[in-house]
PDB file of N, CA and C in Angstrom:
ATOM      1  N   LEU A   1    -163.573 -27.865  54.232  1.00 49.00           N
ATOM      2  CA  LEU A   1    -163.269 -26.980  55.343  1.00 49.00           C
ATOM      3  C   LEU A   1    -163.702 -27.600  56.674  1.00 49.00           C
ATOM      4  N   ARG A   2    -164.855 -28.215  56.649  1.00 50.00           N
ATOM      5  CA  ARG A   2    -165.371 -28.813  57.871  1.00 50.00           C
ATOM      6  C   ARG A   2    -164.497 -29.986  58.313  1.00 50.00           C
ATOM      7  N   GLN A   3    -163.994 -30.776  57.332  1.00 51.00           N
ATOM      8  CA  GLN A   3    -163.145 -31.925  57.665  1.00 51.00           C
ATOM      9  C   GLN A   3    -161.823 -31.466  58.277  1.00 51.00           C
ATOM     10  N   THR A   4    -161.246 -30.387  57.749  1.00 49.00           N
ATOM     11  CA  THR A   4    -159.978 -29.899  58.291  1.00 49.00           C
ATOM     12  C   THR A   4    -160.149 -29.393  59.719  1.00 49.00           C
ATOM     13  N   ILE A   5    -161.293 -28.749  60.003  1.00 49.00           N
ATOM     14  CA  ILE A   5    -161.552 -28.269  61.369  1.00 49.00           C
ATOM     15  C   ILE A   5    -161.669 -29.451  62.313  1.00 49.00           C
ATOM     16  N   LEU A   6    -162.349 -30.512  61.869  1.00 46.00           N
ATOM     17  CA  LEU A   6    -162.479 -31.705  62.703  1.00 46.00           C
ATOM     18  C   LEU A   6    -161.109 -32.331  62.961  1.00 46.00           C
ATOM     19  N   LYS A   7    -160.268 -32.375  61.913  1.00 48.00           N
ATOM     20  CA  LYS A   7    -158.938 -32.957  62.080  1.00 48.00           C
ATOM     21  C   LYS A   7    -158.114 -32.139  63.063  1.00 48.00           C
ATOM     22  N   VAL A   8    -158.197 -30.822  62.941  1.00 47.00           N
ATOM     23  CA  VAL A   8    -157.445 -29.949  63.847  1.00 47.00           C
ATOM     24  C   VAL A   8    -157.934 -30.122  65.276  1.00 47.00           C
ATOM     25  N   ASN A   9    -159.269 -30.193  65.460  1.00 49.00           N
ATOM     26  CA  ASN A   9    -159.830 -30.385  66.802  1.00 49.00           C
ATOM     27  C   ASN A   9    -159.406 -31.728  67.389  1.00 49.00           C
ATOM     28  N   SER A  10    -159.436 -32.772  66.567  1.00 49.00           N
ATOM     29  CA  SER A  10    -159.057 -34.093  67.075  1.00 49.00           C
ATOM     30  C   SER A  10    -157.568 -34.123  67.428  1.00 49.00           C
ATOM     31  N   LEU A  11    -156.731 -33.423  66.640  1.00 47.00           N
ATOM     32  CA  LEU A  11    -155.301 -33.372  66.944  1.00 47.00           C
ATOM     33  C   LEU A  11    -155.040 -32.609  68.238  1.00 47.00           C
ATOM     34  N   SER A  12    -155.774 -31.521  68.448  1.00 49.00           N
ATOM     35  CA  SER A  12    -155.560 -30.737  69.675  1.00 49.00           C
ATOM     36  C   SER A  12    -155.978 -31.539  70.904  1.00 49.00           C
ATOM     37  N   THR A  13    -157.096 -32.295  70.810  1.00 49.00           N
ATOM     38  CA  THR A  13    -157.496 -33.117  71.956  1.00 49.00           C
ATOM     39  C   THR A  13    -156.499 -34.252  72.169  1.00 49.00           C
ATOM     40  N   LEU A  14    -155.963 -34.794  71.092  1.00 47.00           N
ATOM     41  CA  LEU A  14    -154.979 -35.866  71.204  1.00 47.00           C
ATOM     42  C   LEU A  14    -153.713 -35.346  71.877  1.00 47.00           C
ATOM     43  N   LYS A  15    -153.290 -34.149  71.469  1.00 48.00           N
ATOM     44  CA  LYS A  15    -152.096 -33.554  72.075  1.00 48.00           C
ATOM     45  C   LYS A  15    -152.321 -33.276  73.554  1.00 48.00           C
ATOM     46  N   SER A  16    -153.482 -32.742  73.886  1.00 50.00           N
ATOM     47  CA  SER A  16    -153.732 -32.412  75.292  1.00 50.00           C
ATOM     48  C   SER A  16    -153.818 -33.682  76.132  1.00 50.00           C
ATOM     49  N   SER A  17    -154.422 -34.735  75.597  1.00 51.00           N
ATOM     50  CA  SER A  17    -154.521 -35.972  76.371  1.00 51.00           C
ATOM     51  C   SER A  17    -153.141 -36.622  76.518  1.00 51.00           C
ATOM     52  N   ASN A  18    -152.329 -36.601  75.470  1.00 52.00           N
ATOM     53  CA  ASN A  18    -150.980 -37.163  75.559  1.00 52.00           C
ATOM     54  C   ASN A  18    -150.106 -36.341  76.495  1.00 52.00           C
ATOM     55  N   ASN A  19    -150.304 -35.039  76.460  1.00 52.00           N
ATOM     56  CA  ASN A  19    -149.505 -34.168  77.309  1.00 52.00           C
ATOM     57  C   ASN A  19    -149.762 -34.478  78.782  1.00 52.00           C
ATOM     58  N   GLY A  20    -150.995 -34.751  79.126  1.00 52.00           N
ATOM     59  CA  GLY A  20    -151.327 -35.109  80.506  1.00 52.00           C
ATOM     60  C   GLY A  20    -150.673 -36.418  80.909  1.00 52.00           C
ATOM     61  N   ILE A  21    -150.677 -37.387  80.007  1.00 52.00           N
ATOM     62  CA  ILE A  21    -150.046 -38.684  80.285  1.00 52.00           C
ATOM     63  C   ILE A  21    -148.545 -38.506  80.457  1.00 52.00           C
ATOM     64  N   ILE A  22    -147.968 -37.721  79.577  1.00 51.00           N
ATOM     65  CA  ILE A  22    -146.522 -37.507  79.640  1.00 51.00           C
ATOM     66  C   ILE A  22    -146.147 -36.785  80.927  1.00 51.00           C
ATOM     67  N   SER A  23    -146.928 -35.770  81.287  1.00 54.00           N
ATOM     68  CA  SER A  23    -146.591 -35.022  82.504  1.00 54.00           C
ATOM     69  C   SER A  23    -146.758 -35.899  83.737  1.00 54.00           C
ATOM     70  N   ARG A  24    -147.780 -36.776  83.754  1.00 53.00           N
ATOM     71  CA  ARG A  24    -147.951 -37.685  84.887  1.00 53.00           C
ATOM     72  C   ARG A  24    -146.802 -38.683  84.955  1.00 53.00           C
ATOM     73  N   ALA A  25    -146.410 -39.219  83.799  1.00 52.00           N
ATOM     74  CA  ALA A  25    -145.303 -40.175  83.773  1.00 52.00           C
ATOM     75  C   ALA A  25    -144.009 -39.490  84.192  1.00 52.00           C
ATOM     76  N   TYR A  26    -143.826 -38.263  83.768  1.00 52.00           N
ATOM     77  CA  TYR A  26    -142.616 -37.526  84.132  1.00 52.00           C
ATOM     78  C   TYR A  26    -142.583 -37.256  85.636  1.00 52.00           C
ATOM     79  N   SER A  27    -143.767 -36.966  86.221  1.00 53.00           N
ATOM     80  CA  SER A  27    -143.802 -36.693  87.656  1.00 53.00           C
ATOM     81  C   SER A  27    -143.465 -37.949  88.457  1.00 53.00           C
ATOM     82  N   LEU A  28    -143.745 -39.127  87.913  1.00 51.00           N
ATOM     83  CA  LEU A  28    -143.368 -40.364  88.600  1.00 51.00           C
ATOM     84  C   LEU A  28    -141.857 -40.516  88.667  1.00 51.00           C
ATOM     85  N   PHE A  29    -141.164 -40.063  87.628  1.00 52.00           N
ATOM     86  CA  PHE A  29    -139.717 -40.228  87.573  1.00 52.00           C
ATOM     87  C   PHE A  29    -138.955 -39.054  88.172  1.00 52.00           C
ATOM     88  N   GLN A  30    -139.662 -38.000  88.538  1.00 54.00           N
ATOM     89  CA  GLN A  30    -138.966 -36.877  89.153  1.00 54.00           C
ATOM     90  C   GLN A  30    -138.516 -37.276  90.549  1.00 54.00           C
ATOM     91  N   ALA A  31    -137.307 -36.886  90.888  1.00 51.00           N
ATOM     92  CA  ALA A  31    -136.764 -37.239  92.194  1.00 51.00           C
ATOM     93  C   ALA A  31    -137.227 -36.233  93.240  1.00 51.00           C
ATOM     94  N   ARG A  32    -137.471 -36.743  94.441  1.00 55.00           N
ATOM     95  CA  ARG A  32    -137.935 -35.858  95.501  1.00 55.00           C
ATOM     96  C   ARG A  32    -136.901 -35.718  96.617  1.00 55.00           C
ATOM     97  N   THR A  33    -135.987 -36.666  96.731  1.00 55.00           N
ATOM     98  CA  THR A  33    -134.954 -36.581  97.765  1.00 55.00           C
ATOM     99  C   THR A  33    -133.589 -36.507  97.103  1.00 55.00           C
ATOM    100  N   PRO A  34    -132.568 -36.036  97.819  1.00 55.00           N
ATOM    101  CA  PRO A  34    -131.224 -35.937  97.226  1.00 55.00           C
ATOM    102  C   PRO A  34    -130.675 -37.291  96.790  1.00 55.00           C
ATOM    103  N   LEU A  35    -131.005 -38.343  97.539  1.00 54.00           N
ATOM    104  CA  LEU A  35    -130.523 -39.676  97.178  1.00 54.00           C
ATOM    105  C   LEU A  35    -131.084 -40.106  95.831  1.00 54.00           C
ATOM    106  N   GLN A  36    -132.379 -39.900  95.638  1.00 54.00           N
ATOM    107  CA  GLN A  36    -132.999 -40.279  94.379  1.00 54.00           C
ATOM    108  C   GLN A  36    -132.512 -39.401  93.236  1.00 54.00           C
ATOM    109  N   SER A  37    -132.272 -38.136  93.497  1.00 58.00           N
ATOM    110  CA  SER A  37    -131.843 -37.255  92.415  1.00 58.00           C
ATOM    111  C   SER A  37    -130.471 -37.671  91.894  1.00 58.00           C
ATOM    112  N   SER A  38    -129.563 -38.096  92.772  1.00 61.00           N
ATOM    113  CA  SER A  38    -128.259 -38.553  92.295  1.00 61.00           C
ATOM    114  C   SER A  38    -128.390 -39.901  91.597  1.00 61.00           C
ATOM    115  N   PHE A  39    -129.378 -40.682  92.001  1.00 63.00           N
ATOM    116  CA  PHE A  39    -129.577 -41.994  91.386  1.00 63.00           C
ATOM    117  C   PHE A  39    -130.134 -41.867  89.971  1.00 63.00           C
ATOM    118  N   LEU A  40    -131.064 -40.949  89.767  1.00 66.00           N
ATOM    119  CA  LEU A  40    -131.718 -40.833  88.471  1.00 66.00           C
ATOM    120  C   LEU A  40    -130.997 -39.908  87.505  1.00 66.00           C
ATOM    121  N   ARG A  41    -130.074 -39.119  87.991  1.00 67.00           N
ATOM    122  CA  ARG A  41    -129.381 -38.164  87.135  1.00 67.00           C
ATOM    123  C   ARG A  41    -128.387 -38.893  86.236  1.00 67.00           C
ATOM    124  N   LEU A  42    -128.242 -38.430  85.003  1.00 66.00           N
ATOM    125  CA  LEU A  42    -127.263 -39.002  84.093  1.00 66.00           C
ATOM    126  C   LEU A  42    -125.865 -38.607  84.531  1.00 66.00           C
ATOM    127  N   ALA A  43    -124.972 -39.573  84.513  1.00 65.00           N
ATOM    128  CA  ALA A  43    -123.595 -39.293  84.908  1.00 65.00           C
ATOM    129  C   ALA A  43    -122.872 -38.606  83.759  1.00 65.00           C
ATOM    130  N   SER A  44    -122.228 -37.504  84.058  1.00 66.00           N
ATOM    131  CA  SER A  44    -121.468 -36.807  83.019  1.00 66.00           C
ATOM    132  C   SER A  44    -120.097 -37.455  82.894  1.00 66.00           C
ATOM    133  N   PRO A  45    -119.590 -37.604  81.690  1.00 64.00           N
ATOM    134  CA  PRO A  45    -118.290 -38.253  81.522  1.00 64.00           C
ATOM    135  C   PRO A  45    -117.177 -37.391  82.100  1.00 64.00           C
ATOM    136  N   LEU A  46    -116.323 -38.014  82.893  1.00 69.00           N
ATOM    137  CA  LEU A  46    -115.225 -37.285  83.512  1.00 69.00           C
ATOM    138  C   LEU A  46    -113.992 -37.274  82.625  1.00 69.00           C
ATOM    139  N   VAL A  47    -113.848 -38.305  81.797  1.00 64.00           N
ATOM    140  CA  VAL A  47    -112.658 -38.429  80.973  1.00 64.00           C
ATOM    141  C   VAL A  47    -113.078 -38.481  79.516  1.00 64.00           C
ATOM    142  N   GLU A  48    -112.342 -37.805  78.689  1.00 65.00           N
ATOM    143  CA  GLU A  48    -112.618 -37.846  77.260  1.00 65.00           C
ATOM    144  C   GLU A  48    -111.922 -39.060  76.667  1.00 65.00           C
ATOM    145  N   GLN A  49    -112.632 -39.842  75.888  1.00 66.00           N
ATOM    146  CA  GLN A  49    -112.056 -41.061  75.344  1.00 66.00           C
ATOM    147  C   GLN A  49    -111.074 -40.745  74.235  1.00 66.00           C
ATOM    148  N   VAL A  50    -109.948 -41.420  74.260  1.00 69.00           N
ATOM    149  CA  VAL A  50    -108.922 -41.257  73.237  1.00 69.00           C
ATOM    150  C   VAL A  50    -108.460 -42.635  72.796  1.00 69.00           C
ATOM    151  N   CYS A  51    -107.761 -42.679  71.664  1.00 75.00           N
ATOM    152  CA  CYS A  51    -107.244 -43.947  71.169  1.00 75.00           C
ATOM    153  C   CYS A  51    -106.076 -44.387  72.036  1.00 75.00           C
ATOM    154  N   GLY A  52    -106.072 -45.637  72.453  1.00 89.00           N
ATOM    155  CA  GLY A  52    -104.967 -46.170  73.235  1.00 89.00           C
ATOM    156  C   GLY A  52    -103.888 -46.727  72.333  1.00 89.00           C
ATOM    157  N   PHE A  53    -102.821 -47.206  72.955  1.00 93.00           N
ATOM    158  CA  PHE A  53    -101.707 -47.767  72.199  1.00 93.00           C
ATOM    159  C   PHE A  53    -101.989 -49.220  71.855  1.00 93.00           C
ATOM    160  N   LYS A  54    -101.599 -49.624  70.658  1.00 93.00           N
ATOM    161  CA  LYS A  54    -101.623 -51.028  70.266  1.00 93.00           C
ATOM    162  C   LYS A  54    -100.275 -51.613  70.658  1.00 93.00           C
ATOM    163  N   VAL A  55    -100.267 -52.747  71.342  1.00 94.00           N
ATOM    164  CA  VAL A  55     -99.016 -53.375  71.763  1.00 94.00           C
ATOM    165  C   VAL A  55     -98.608 -54.352  70.674  1.00 94.00           C
ATOM    166  N   LYS A  56     -97.449 -54.106  70.056  1.00 94.00           N
ATOM    167  CA  LYS A  56     -96.994 -54.908  68.918  1.00 94.00           C
ATOM    168  C   LYS A  56     -95.575 -55.390  69.160  1.00 94.00           C
ATOM    169  N   LEU A  57     -95.223 -56.492  68.501  1.00 93.00           N
ATOM    170  CA  LEU A  57     -93.862 -57.005  68.556  1.00 93.00           C
ATOM    171  C   LEU A  57     -92.966 -56.225  67.609  1.00 93.00           C
ATOM    172  N   LYS A  58     -93.474 -55.973  66.406  1.00 95.00           N
ATOM    173  CA  LYS A  58     -92.721 -55.220  65.410  1.00 95.00           C
ATOM    174  C   LYS A  58     -93.487 -53.933  65.109  1.00 95.00           C
ATOM    175  N   LEU A  59     -92.868 -52.804  65.406  1.00 96.00           N
ATOM    176  CA  LEU A  59     -93.518 -51.518  65.166  1.00 96.00           C
ATOM    177  C   LEU A  59     -93.297 -51.079  63.729  1.00 96.00           C
ATOM    178  N   GLN A  60     -94.274 -50.382  63.181  1.00 96.00           N
ATOM    179  CA  GLN A  60     -94.114 -49.851  61.827  1.00 96.00           C
ATOM    180  C   GLN A  60     -94.791 -48.493  61.729  1.00 96.00           C
ATOM    181  N   LYS A  61     -94.178 -47.611  60.992  1.00 96.00           N
ATOM    182  CA  LYS A  61     -94.763 -46.302  60.737  1.00 96.00           C
ATOM    183  C   LYS A  61     -95.833 -46.470  59.670  1.00 96.00           C
ATOM    184  N   ARG A  62     -97.014 -45.972  59.929  1.00 96.00           N
ATOM    185  CA  ARG A  62     -98.118 -46.173  59.002  1.00 96.00           C
ATOM    186  C   ARG A  62     -98.353 -44.987  58.079  1.00 96.00           C
ATOM    187  N   CYS A  63     -97.779 -43.835  58.389  1.00 96.00           N
ATOM    188  CA  CYS A  63     -97.897 -42.676  57.504  1.00 96.00           C
ATOM    189  C   CYS A  63     -96.645 -41.814  57.654  1.00 96.00           C
ATOM    190  N   LYS A  64     -96.570 -40.762  56.879  1.00 96.00           N
ATOM    191  CA  LYS A  64     -95.364 -39.920  56.885  1.00 96.00           C
ATOM    192  C   LYS A  64     -95.224 -39.116  58.169  1.00 96.00           C
ATOM    193  N   ASP A  65     -96.308 -38.943  58.926  1.00 96.00           N
ATOM    194  CA  ASP A  65     -96.259 -38.155  60.157  1.00 96.00           C
ATOM    195  C   ASP A  65     -95.907 -38.979  61.394  1.00 96.00           C
ATOM    196  N   CYS A  66     -95.890 -40.297  61.277  1.00 97.00           N
ATOM    197  CA  CYS A  66     -95.557 -41.151  62.417  1.00 97.00           C
ATOM    198  C   CYS A  66     -94.074 -41.025  62.745  1.00 97.00           C
ATOM    199  N   TYR A  67     -93.748 -41.015  64.021  1.00 97.00           N
ATOM    200  CA  TYR A  67     -92.343 -41.002  64.439  1.00 97.00           C
ATOM    201  C   TYR A  67     -92.164 -41.921  65.646  1.00 97.00           C
ATOM    202  N   ILE A  68     -90.917 -42.390  65.851  1.00 97.00           N
ATOM    203  CA  ILE A  68     -90.607 -43.359  66.901  1.00 97.00           C
ATOM    204  C   ILE A  68     -89.918 -42.649  68.057  1.00 97.00           C
ATOM    205  N   VAL A  69     -90.341 -42.980  69.272  1.00 97.00           N
ATOM    206  CA  VAL A  69     -89.770 -42.430  70.497  1.00 97.00           C
ATOM    207  C   VAL A  69     -89.423 -43.599  71.408  1.00 97.00           C
ATOM    208  N   VAL A  70     -88.304 -43.498  72.135  1.00 96.00           N
ATOM    209  CA  VAL A  70     -87.931 -44.533  73.106  1.00 96.00           C
ATOM    210  C   VAL A  70     -88.052 -43.939  74.502  1.00 96.00           C
ATOM    211  N   ARG A  71     -88.878 -44.575  75.336  1.00 93.00           N
ATOM    212  CA  ARG A  71     -89.073 -44.140  76.723  1.00 93.00           C
ATOM    213  C   ARG A  71     -89.148 -45.368  77.611  1.00 93.00           C
ATOM    214  N   ASP A  72     -88.398 -45.378  78.698  1.00 90.00           N
ATOM    215  CA  ASP A  72     -88.432 -46.468  79.688  1.00 90.00           C
ATOM    216  C   ASP A  72     -88.232 -47.831  79.037  1.00 90.00           C
ATOM    217  N   SER A  73     -87.208 -47.947  78.226  1.00 87.00           N
ATOM    218  CA  SER A  73     -86.837 -49.186  77.516  1.00 87.00           C
ATOM    219  C   SER A  73     -87.984 -49.747  76.669  1.00 87.00           C
ATOM    220  N   ARG A  74     -88.793 -48.894  76.157  1.00 93.00           N
ATOM    221  CA  ARG A  74     -89.901 -49.296  75.299  1.00 93.00           C
ATOM    222  C   ARG A  74     -89.960 -48.339  74.123  1.00 93.00           C
ATOM    223  N   LYS A  75     -90.240 -48.861  72.935  1.00 96.00           N
ATOM    224  CA  LYS A  75     -90.372 -48.007  71.754  1.00 96.00           C
ATOM    225  C   LYS A  75     -91.842 -47.669  71.544  1.00 96.00           C
ATOM    226  N   TYR A  76     -92.084 -46.444  71.134  1.00 97.00           N
ATOM    227  CA  TYR A  76     -93.437 -45.965  70.859  1.00 97.00           C
ATOM    228  C   TYR A  76     -93.482 -45.362  69.464  1.00 97.00           C
ATOM    229  N   VAL A  77     -94.571 -45.620  68.746  1.00 97.00           N
ATOM    230  CA  VAL A  77     -94.852 -44.910  67.497  1.00 97.00           C
ATOM    231  C   VAL A  77     -95.973 -43.936  67.820  1.00 97.00           C
ATOM    232  N   ILE A  78     -95.712 -42.656  67.578  1.00 96.00           N
ATOM    233  CA  ILE A  78     -96.688 -41.615  67.882  1.00 96.00           C
ATOM    234  C   ILE A  78     -97.014 -40.875  66.596  1.00 96.00           C
ATOM    235  N   CYS A  79     -98.288 -40.615  66.381  1.00 95.00           N
ATOM    236  CA  CYS A  79     -98.726 -39.924  65.173  1.00 95.00           C
ATOM    237  C   CYS A  79     -99.668 -38.790  65.573  1.00 95.00           C
ATOM    238  N   PRO A  80     -99.282 -37.546  65.320  1.00 95.00           N
ATOM    239  CA  PRO A  80    -100.156 -36.431  65.695  1.00 95.00           C
ATOM    240  C   PRO A  80    -101.390 -36.286  64.800  1.00 95.00           C
ATOM    241  N   THR A  81    -101.314 -36.735  63.541  1.00 95.00           N
ATOM    242  CA  THR A  81    -102.462 -36.557  62.637  1.00 95.00           C
ATOM    243  C   THR A  81    -103.479 -37.685  62.762  1.00 95.00           C
ATOM    244  N   HIS A  82    -103.017 -38.922  62.970  1.00 93.00           N
ATOM    245  CA  HIS A  82    -103.924 -40.075  63.093  1.00 93.00           C
ATOM    246  C   HIS A  82    -103.653 -40.777  64.425  1.00 93.00           C
ATOM    247  N   PRO A  83    -104.416 -40.474  65.466  1.00 92.00           N
ATOM    248  CA  PRO A  83    -104.167 -41.101  66.769  1.00 92.00           C
ATOM    249  C   PRO A  83    -104.319 -42.620  66.753  1.00 92.00           C
ATOM    250  N   ARG A  84    -105.018 -43.163  65.777  1.00 93.00           N
ATOM    251  CA  ARG A  84    -105.184 -44.619  65.713  1.00 93.00           C
ATOM    252  C   ARG A  84    -103.899 -45.326  65.312  1.00 93.00           C
ATOM    253  N   HIS A  85    -102.874 -44.595  64.878  1.00 94.00           N
ATOM    254  CA  HIS A  85    -101.596 -45.193  64.500  1.00 94.00           C
ATOM    255  C   HIS A  85    -100.688 -45.447  65.698  1.00 94.00           C
ATOM    256  N   LYS A  86    -101.098 -45.052  66.904  1.00 95.00           N
ATOM    257  CA  LYS A  86    -100.223 -45.174  68.070  1.00 95.00           C
ATOM    258  C   LYS A  86     -99.952 -46.643  68.392  1.00 95.00           C
ATOM    259  N   GLN A  87     -98.670 -46.958  68.574  1.00 96.00           N
ATOM    260  CA  GLN A  87     -98.253 -48.324  68.894  1.00 96.00           C
ATOM    261  C   GLN A  87     -97.165 -48.266  69.949  1.00 96.00           C
ATOM    262  N   MET A  88     -97.003 -49.375  70.687  1.00 96.00           N
ATOM    263  CA  MET A  88     -95.865 -49.493  71.589  1.00 96.00           C
ATOM    264  C   MET A  88     -95.361 -50.919  71.553  1.00 96.00           C
ATOM    265  N   SER A  89     -94.064 -51.058  71.761  1.00 96.00           N
ATOM    266  CA  SER A  89     -93.444 -52.376  71.662  1.00 96.00           C
ATOM    267  C   SER A  89     -93.712 -53.183  72.925  1.00 96.00           C
ATOM    268  N   MET A  90     -93.657 -54.498  72.766  1.00 94.00           N
ATOM    269  CA  MET A  90     -93.812 -55.388  73.911  1.00 94.00           C
ATOM    270  C   MET A  90     -92.546 -55.348  74.758  1.00 94.00           C
ATOM    271  N   VAL A  91     -92.695 -55.590  76.039  1.00 91.00           N
ATOM    272  CA  VAL A  91     -91.548 -55.677  76.936  1.00 91.00           C
ATOM    273  C   VAL A  91     -91.464 -57.116  77.422  1.00 91.00           C
ATOM    274  N   LYS A  92     -90.265 -57.665  77.380  1.00 87.00           N
ATOM    275  CA  LYS A  92     -90.093 -59.046  77.814  1.00 87.00           C
ATOM    276  C   LYS A  92     -90.324 -59.166  79.311  1.00 87.00           C
ATOM    277  N   LYS A  93     -90.825 -60.317  79.735  1.00 87.00           N
ATOM    278  CA  LYS A  93     -90.988 -60.586  81.153  1.00 87.00           C
ATOM    279  C   LYS A  93     -89.608 -60.736  81.784  1.00 87.00           C
ATOM    280  N   PRO A  94     -89.448 -60.360  83.047  1.00 84.00           N
ATOM    281  CA  PRO A  94     -88.121 -60.416  83.674  1.00 84.00           C
ATOM    282  C   PRO A  94     -87.499 -61.806  83.647  1.00 84.00           C
ATOM    283  N   LYS A  95     -88.309 -62.838  83.679  1.00 82.00           N
ATOM    284  CA  LYS A  95     -87.753 -64.190  83.713  1.00 82.00           C
ATOM    285  C   LYS A  95     -87.049 -64.537  82.396  1.00 82.00           C
ATOM    286  N   TYR A  96     -87.414 -63.851  81.308  1.00 82.00           N
ATOM    287  CA  TYR A  96     -86.760 -64.112  80.029  1.00 82.00           C
ATOM    288  C   TYR A  96     -85.549 -63.210  79.798  1.00 82.00           C
ATOM    289  N   THR A  97     -85.267 -62.328  80.721  1.00 82.00           N
ATOM    290  CA  THR A  97     -84.112 -61.442  80.574  1.00 82.00           C
ATOM    291  C   THR A  97     -82.967 -61.814  81.515  1.00 82.00           C
ATOM    292  N   TRP A  98     -83.088 -62.938  82.225  1.00 81.00           N
ATOM    293  CA  TRP A  98     -82.027 -63.361  83.145  1.00 81.00           C
ATOM    294  C   TRP A  98     -80.772 -63.722  82.367  1.00 81.00           C
ATOM    295  N   ILE A  99     -79.648 -63.389  82.930  1.00 78.00           N
ATOM    296  CA  ILE A  99     -78.363 -63.781  82.348  1.00 78.00           C
ATOM    297  C   ILE A  99     -77.775 -64.857  83.248  1.00 78.00           C
ATOM    298  N   LEU A 100     -77.582 -66.049  82.688  1.00 74.00           N
ATOM    299  CA  LEU A 100     -77.032 -67.155  83.471  1.00 74.00           C
ATOM    300  C   LEU A 100     -75.514 -67.046  83.488  1.00 74.00           C
ATOM    301  N   SER A 101     -74.947 -67.092  84.680  1.00 74.00           N
ATOM    302  CA  SER A 101     -73.488 -67.013  84.780  1.00 74.00           C
ATOM    303  C   SER A 101     -72.843 -68.368  84.496  1.00 74.00           C
ATOM    304  N   HIS A 102     -73.512 -69.461  84.841  1.00 70.00           N
ATOM    305  CA  HIS A 102     -73.012 -70.792  84.512  1.00 70.00           C
ATOM    306  C   HIS A 102     -74.201 -71.745  84.433  1.00 70.00           C
ATOM    307  N   ALA A 103     -74.014 -72.845  83.733  1.00 69.00           N
ATOM    308  CA  ALA A 103     -75.077 -73.827  83.559  1.00 69.00           C
ATOM    309  C   ALA A 103     -74.928 -74.922  84.599  1.00 69.00           C
ATOM    310  N   CYS A 104     -76.025 -75.387  85.116  1.00 66.00           N
ATOM    311  CA  CYS A 104     -76.027 -76.456  86.117  1.00 66.00           C
ATOM    312  C   CYS A 104     -76.997 -77.525  85.625  1.00 66.00           C
ATOM    313  N   GLN A 105     -76.470 -78.726  85.382  1.00 69.00           N
ATOM    314  CA  GLN A 105     -77.319 -79.771  84.814  1.00 69.00           C
ATOM    315  C   GLN A 105     -77.496 -80.965  85.735  1.00 69.00           C
ATOM    316  N   SER A 106     -77.072 -80.886  86.964  1.00 70.00           N
ATOM    317  CA  SER A 106     -77.212 -82.033  87.859  1.00 70.00           C
ATOM    318  C   SER A 106     -78.648 -82.134  88.366  1.00 70.00           C
ATOM    319  N   LYS A 107     -79.043 -83.364  88.729  1.00 74.00           N
ATOM    320  CA  LYS A 107     -80.401 -83.569  89.217  1.00 74.00           C
ATOM    321  C   LYS A 107     -80.559 -83.004  90.626  1.00 74.00           C
ATOM    322  N   ILE A 108     -79.511 -83.108  91.433  1.00 72.00           N
ATOM    323  CA  ILE A 108     -79.561 -82.583  92.793  1.00 72.00           C
ATOM    324  C   ILE A 108     -78.944 -81.189  92.778  1.00 72.00           C
ATOM    325  N   LYS A 109     -79.717 -80.214  93.169  1.00 68.00           N
ATOM    326  CA  LYS A 109     -79.246 -78.833  93.162  1.00 68.00           C
ATOM    327  C   LYS A 109     -78.378 -78.588  94.399  1.00 68.00           C
ATOM    328  N   PRO A 110     -77.326 -77.787  94.256  1.00 67.00           N
ATOM    329  CA  PRO A 110     -76.451 -77.551  95.402  1.00 67.00           C
ATOM    330  C   PRO A 110     -77.087 -76.680  96.491  1.00 67.00           C
ATOM    331  N   TRP A 111     -78.169 -76.056  96.255  1.00 66.00           N
ATOM    332  CA  TRP A 111     -78.762 -75.213  97.294  1.00 66.00           C
ATOM    333  C   TRP A 111     -79.886 -75.877  97.996  1.00 66.00           C
TER     334      TRP A 111
END
């Protein structure tokens, strides 16, 4: 019985001494001006993170719920059940989509 009382007393003094240290340390980090308060405050997330599209050359449906949509000359695979299945097709660079009206093979260009 005497040992348990000693243990309880030592724990209470330990808690009180730690509490003082913690409160002093906390007071050091407390902000006193508006500038410091905005600096020390945790930033709340403004946007909820979601799965982005994977850019692929060949699209494939990965489950029965995936479906293909065409928007702005690009194909998209959209899946409402598994957002990680979202894909979109690559778009060619404009320089690879040029249509040549005639071929010119001379060393000196006419222009």
